[in-house]
């Protein structure tokens, strides 16, 4: 989908359209006060204070109509330059604009504003010549948005829209948008009974429903088996820790704004954990280690809590309570390259199994000029960064480098994917860490009997089960592969009176699979349609011929073709498909 913000011409057009929106709102609601109206990748929005009034669905066409009227009238958009004091005078009734002006530098002597007819807005520009050019737009949605994104501030009304040069471009975009919304995991998750949420539980705290729980269990079994083969040891640790634990790890000083506030129990002060690293450091510290024991790989399906801004939480993709497919790998410095390679190979292996093709590897490195921002050990950084590059080059993986994006404690590799709706997110991650083992005074004994400090690799292949499930629902549009599907086979008797008994027999013989038998007194065509809507991978249609011949007739999701085979061949087919993750 086109990124409006990255297209210069569309960017100007959409920015101008945001002004048009504001002007129309001002005509209809003269009390309206305006905060900011930026261009975003999907078009534009404007944050507006309408007092106590809340925008409704009925307002949107009225605002659009007014926008069309102003556009037709065709006023020129004129730029003026004024001084800061003039600007303060001009916008004196508009507290939000005053806020913006006051924050401008004293020596910013000229401030630009743009006027179209009866409406003037503070703005850097540039804009189109006349409002006449703003004909092909659509208001897309509206929502509440806190002033400056801070939940302590007033809630403003945000209206989103998009503008194109031609009606065809607009329609093509709206069609794409509609398709993306169809793929949105929030919609699929609701339709297929995968997850839900409730205000009483809280924002960003999804409830995984039975169908979702099956998917999650399958994902857990899948990755657990892979990790066992690779020598990971899994643990269980509590999802809280004391504040002192997070002071030791450094999270309390550097990650506090992402954490839930602490709570006191007797003399202890706890926090819900945002990460599992500190617990795993202590698992490592529980025993003495020799250089021969390393790498030690501590894995956990671990629940974490993070404070994500309320406007940022999104379905399963960005939650406040999540479960990481986490592991911390304790290695000697000479093992960094080899262990990193194994993580990257595991990522590739998993993506292959899931048929994930659209992703980008991003290697975040330090800016070696910036001595403040990064852990001070030039040799460690240089060696590690060289090794990471070498591994990626050897594996022939395309990746891009992000200089200055490394964490304070080491370089990292992330995998970025694009959700159906909204900006890119990170799925898998592998982060090198020189610092945490020092903070926890971890050690191993080297071949000469001397104490050495291990390096830690933080890695999550799925990222979180939450985000991965969101992604996989969007990739497959909810039509999951057989092995992951909550219901794998749906058996439909043509006639309950004659064929049910045989259907029961088929169901019994498929006891290793998740099978439903649709006994409802509904029309065959209705039941078959519903099987498709529920995206069940295999539908069996069982009539007299199947009963007489001891066979089954099946249809795979997405195919119109019905095939008839013996029951044993059908079982073999299921077995193969599941084995091949087909
Ligand atoms: C990999 N300590 C490391 C760990 O050892 C860590 O926590 N890294 S992380 O912060 O990058 O998080 C790991 C993964 O969790 C991310 O790559 C991302 O896929 C996923 N994730 C992060 N925040 C959220 C969230 N709010 N909702 C869902 N998934 C998230
Ligand atoms: Zn970690």
PDB file of N, CA, C and O in Angstrom, residues 514-538:
ATOM      1  N   UNK A 514      -8.501 -32.681  15.559  1.00  0.00           N
ATOM      2  CA  UNK A 514      -9.583 -31.860  16.118  1.00  0.00           C
ATOM      3  C   UNK A 514     -10.737 -31.855  15.103  1.00  0.00           C
ATOM      4  O   UNK A 514     -10.651 -31.214  14.058  1.00  0.00           O
ATOM      5  N   UNK A 515     -11.770 -32.630  15.440  1.00  0.00           N
ATOM      6  CA  UNK A 515     -12.829 -32.897  14.476  1.00  0.00           C
ATOM      7  C   UNK A 515     -14.173 -32.458  15.042  1.00  0.00           C
ATOM      8  O   UNK A 515     -14.450 -32.646  16.220  1.00  0.00           O
ATOM      9  N   UNK A 516     -14.985 -31.862  14.186  1.00  0.00           N
ATOM     10  CA  UNK A 516     -16.366 -31.554  14.573  1.00  0.00           C
ATOM     11  C   UNK A 516     -17.306 -32.309  13.659  1.00  0.00           C
ATOM     12  O   UNK A 516     -17.003 -32.535  12.487  1.00  0.00           O
ATOM     13  N   UNK A 517     -18.445 -32.679  14.217  1.00  0.00           N
ATOM     14  CA  UNK A 517     -19.497 -33.315  13.427  1.00  0.00           C
ATOM     15  C   UNK A 517     -20.724 -32.408  13.498  1.00  0.00           C
ATOM     16  O   UNK A 517     -21.249 -32.155  14.574  1.00  0.00           O
ATOM     17  N   UNK A 518     -21.123 -31.898  12.350  1.00  0.00           N
ATOM     18  CA  UNK A 518     -22.220 -30.927  12.320  1.00  0.00           C
ATOM     19  C   UNK A 518     -23.558 -31.654  12.192  1.00  0.00           C
ATOM     20  O   UNK A 518     -24.008 -31.971  11.088  1.00  0.00           O
ATOM     21  N   UNK A 519     -24.189 -31.889  13.358  1.00  0.00           N
ATOM     22  CA  UNK A 519     -25.437 -32.670  13.376  1.00  0.00           C
ATOM     23  C   UNK A 519     -26.672 -31.803  13.263  1.00  0.00           C
ATOM     24  O   UNK A 519     -27.788 -32.301  13.349  1.00  0.00           O
ATOM     25  N   UNK A 520     -26.492 -30.516  13.120  1.00  0.00           N
ATOM     26  CA  UNK A 520     -27.660 -29.629  13.154  1.00  0.00           C
ATOM     27  C   UNK A 520     -28.618 -29.918  12.008  1.00  0.00           C
ATOM     28  O   UNK A 520     -28.194 -30.328  10.932  1.00  0.00           O
ATOM     29  N   UNK A 521     -29.882 -29.688  12.279  1.00  0.00           N
ATOM     30  CA  UNK A 521     -30.900 -29.906  11.239  1.00  0.00           C
ATOM     31  C   UNK A 521     -30.934 -28.686  10.327  1.00  0.00           C
ATOM     32  O   UNK A 521     -31.889 -27.921  10.322  1.00  0.00           O
ATOM     33  N   UNK A 522     -29.863 -28.480   9.606  1.00  0.00           N
ATOM     34  CA  UNK A 522     -29.804 -27.357   8.657  1.00  0.00           C
ATOM     35  C   UNK A 522     -29.585 -27.931   7.268  1.00  0.00           C
ATOM     36  O   UNK A 522     -29.176 -29.079   7.109  1.00  0.00           O
ATOM     37  N   UNK A 523     -29.785 -27.074   6.267  1.00  0.00           N
ATOM     38  CA  UNK A 523     -29.540 -27.504   4.878  1.00  0.00           C
ATOM     39  C   UNK A 523     -28.057 -27.807   4.669  1.00  0.00           C
ATOM     40  O   UNK A 523     -27.196 -27.125   5.239  1.00  0.00           O
ATOM     41  N   UNK A 524     -27.752 -28.778   3.821  1.00  0.00           N
ATOM     42  CA  UNK A 524     -26.366 -29.139   3.508  1.00  0.00           C
ATOM     43  C   UNK A 524     -25.584 -27.924   3.006  1.00  0.00           C
ATOM     44  O   UNK A 524     -24.465 -27.652   3.450  1.00  0.00           O
ATOM     45  N   UNK A 525     -26.209 -27.167   2.086  1.00  0.00           N
ATOM     46  CA  UNK A 525     -25.497 -26.022   1.494  1.00  0.00           C
ATOM     47  C   UNK A 525     -25.154 -24.980   2.564  1.00  0.00           C
ATOM     48  O   UNK A 525     -24.070 -24.390   2.557  1.00  0.00           O
ATOM     49  N   UNK A 526     -26.064 -24.811   3.504  1.00  0.00           N
ATOM     50  CA  UNK A 526     -25.839 -23.855   4.595  1.00  0.00           C
ATOM     51  C   UNK A 526     -24.646 -24.290   5.450  1.00  0.00           C
ATOM     52  O   UNK A 526     -23.756 -23.507   5.763  1.00  0.00           O
ATOM     53  N   UNK A 527     -24.638 -25.576   5.784  1.00  0.00           N
ATOM     54  CA  UNK A 527     -23.545 -26.090   6.626  1.00  0.00           C
ATOM     55  C   UNK A 527     -22.205 -26.005   5.902  1.00  0.00           C
ATOM     56  O   UNK A 527     -21.179 -25.716   6.501  1.00  0.00           O
ATOM     57  N   UNK A 528     -22.243 -26.271   4.598  1.00  0.00           N
ATOM     58  CA  UNK A 528     -20.983 -26.218   3.836  1.00  0.00           C
ATOM     59  C   UNK A 528     -20.465 -24.785   3.763  1.00  0.00           C
ATOM     60  O   UNK A 528     -19.265 -24.542   3.892  1.00  0.00           O
ATOM     61  N   UNK A 529     -21.382 -23.860   3.572  1.00  0.00           N
ATOM     62  CA  UNK A 529     -20.977 -22.457   3.504  1.00  0.00           C
ATOM     63  C   UNK A 529     -20.354 -22.027   4.836  1.00  0.00           C
ATOM     64  O   UNK A 529     -19.325 -21.376   4.892  1.00  0.00           O
ATOM     65  N   UNK A 530     -20.988 -22.458   5.913  1.00  0.00           N
ATOM     66  CA  UNK A 530     -20.485 -22.065   7.223  1.00  0.00           C
ATOM     67  C   UNK A 530     -19.094 -22.644   7.502  1.00  0.00           C
ATOM     68  O   UNK A 530     -18.254 -22.002   8.111  1.00  0.00           O
ATOM     69  N   UNK A 531     -18.877 -23.839   7.010  1.00  0.00           N
ATOM     70  CA  UNK A 531     -17.571 -24.477   7.167  1.00  0.00           C
ATOM     71  C   UNK A 531     -16.489 -23.623   6.494  1.00  0.00           C
ATOM     72  O   UNK A 531     -15.378 -23.482   6.997  1.00  0.00           O
ATOM     73  N   UNK A 532     -16.861 -23.037   5.359  1.00  0.00           N
ATOM     74  CA  UNK A 532     -15.919 -22.173   4.633  1.00  0.00           C
ATOM     75  C   UNK A 532     -15.723 -20.857   5.390  1.00  0.00           C
ATOM     76  O   UNK A 532     -14.594 -20.387   5.562  1.00  0.00           O
ATOM     77  N   UNK A 533     -16.830 -20.284   5.880  1.00  0.00           N
ATOM     78  CA  UNK A 533     -16.718 -19.018   6.620  1.00  0.00           C
ATOM     79  C   UNK A 533     -15.823 -19.206   7.841  1.00  0.00           C
ATOM     80  O   UNK A 533     -15.025 -18.343   8.189  1.00  0.00           O
ATOM     81  N   UNK A 534     -15.928 -20.374   8.474  1.00  0.00           N
ATOM     82  CA  UNK A 534     -15.089 -20.646   9.650  1.00  0.00           C
ATOM     83  C   UNK A 534     -13.668 -21.049   9.254  1.00  0.00           C
ATOM     84  O   UNK A 534     -12.846 -21.332  10.102  1.00  0.00           O
ATOM     85  N   UNK A 535     -13.419 -21.094   7.968  1.00  0.00           N
ATOM     86  CA  UNK A 535     -12.087 -21.394   7.411  1.00  0.00           C
ATOM     87  C   UNK A 535     -11.534 -22.726   7.919  1.00  0.00           C
ATOM     88  O   UNK A 535     -10.330 -22.854   8.201  1.00  0.00           O
ATOM     89  N   UNK A 536     -12.399 -23.697   8.049  1.00  0.00           N
ATOM     90  CA  UNK A 536     -11.966 -25.034   8.478  1.00  0.00           C
ATOM     91  C   UNK A 536     -11.239 -25.679   7.298  1.00  0.00           C
ATOM     92  O   UNK A 536     -11.756 -25.688   6.180  1.00  0.00           O
ATOM     93  N   UNK A 537     -10.020 -26.198   7.523  1.00  0.00           N
ATOM     94  CA  UNK A 537      -9.212 -26.675   6.387  1.00  0.00           C
ATOM     95  C   UNK A 537      -9.852 -27.815   5.600  1.00  0.00           C
ATOM     96  O   UNK A 537      -9.749 -27.840   4.387  1.00  0.00           O
ATOM     97  N   UNK A 538     -10.507 -28.774   6.288  1.00  0.00           N
ATOM     98  CA  UNK A 538     -11.065 -29.906   5.558  1.00  0.00           C
ATOM     99  C   UNK A 538     -12.539 -30.095   5.932  1.00  0.00           C
ATOM    100  O   UNK A 538     -12.883 -30.171   7.108  1.00  0.00           O
TER     101      UNK A 538
END
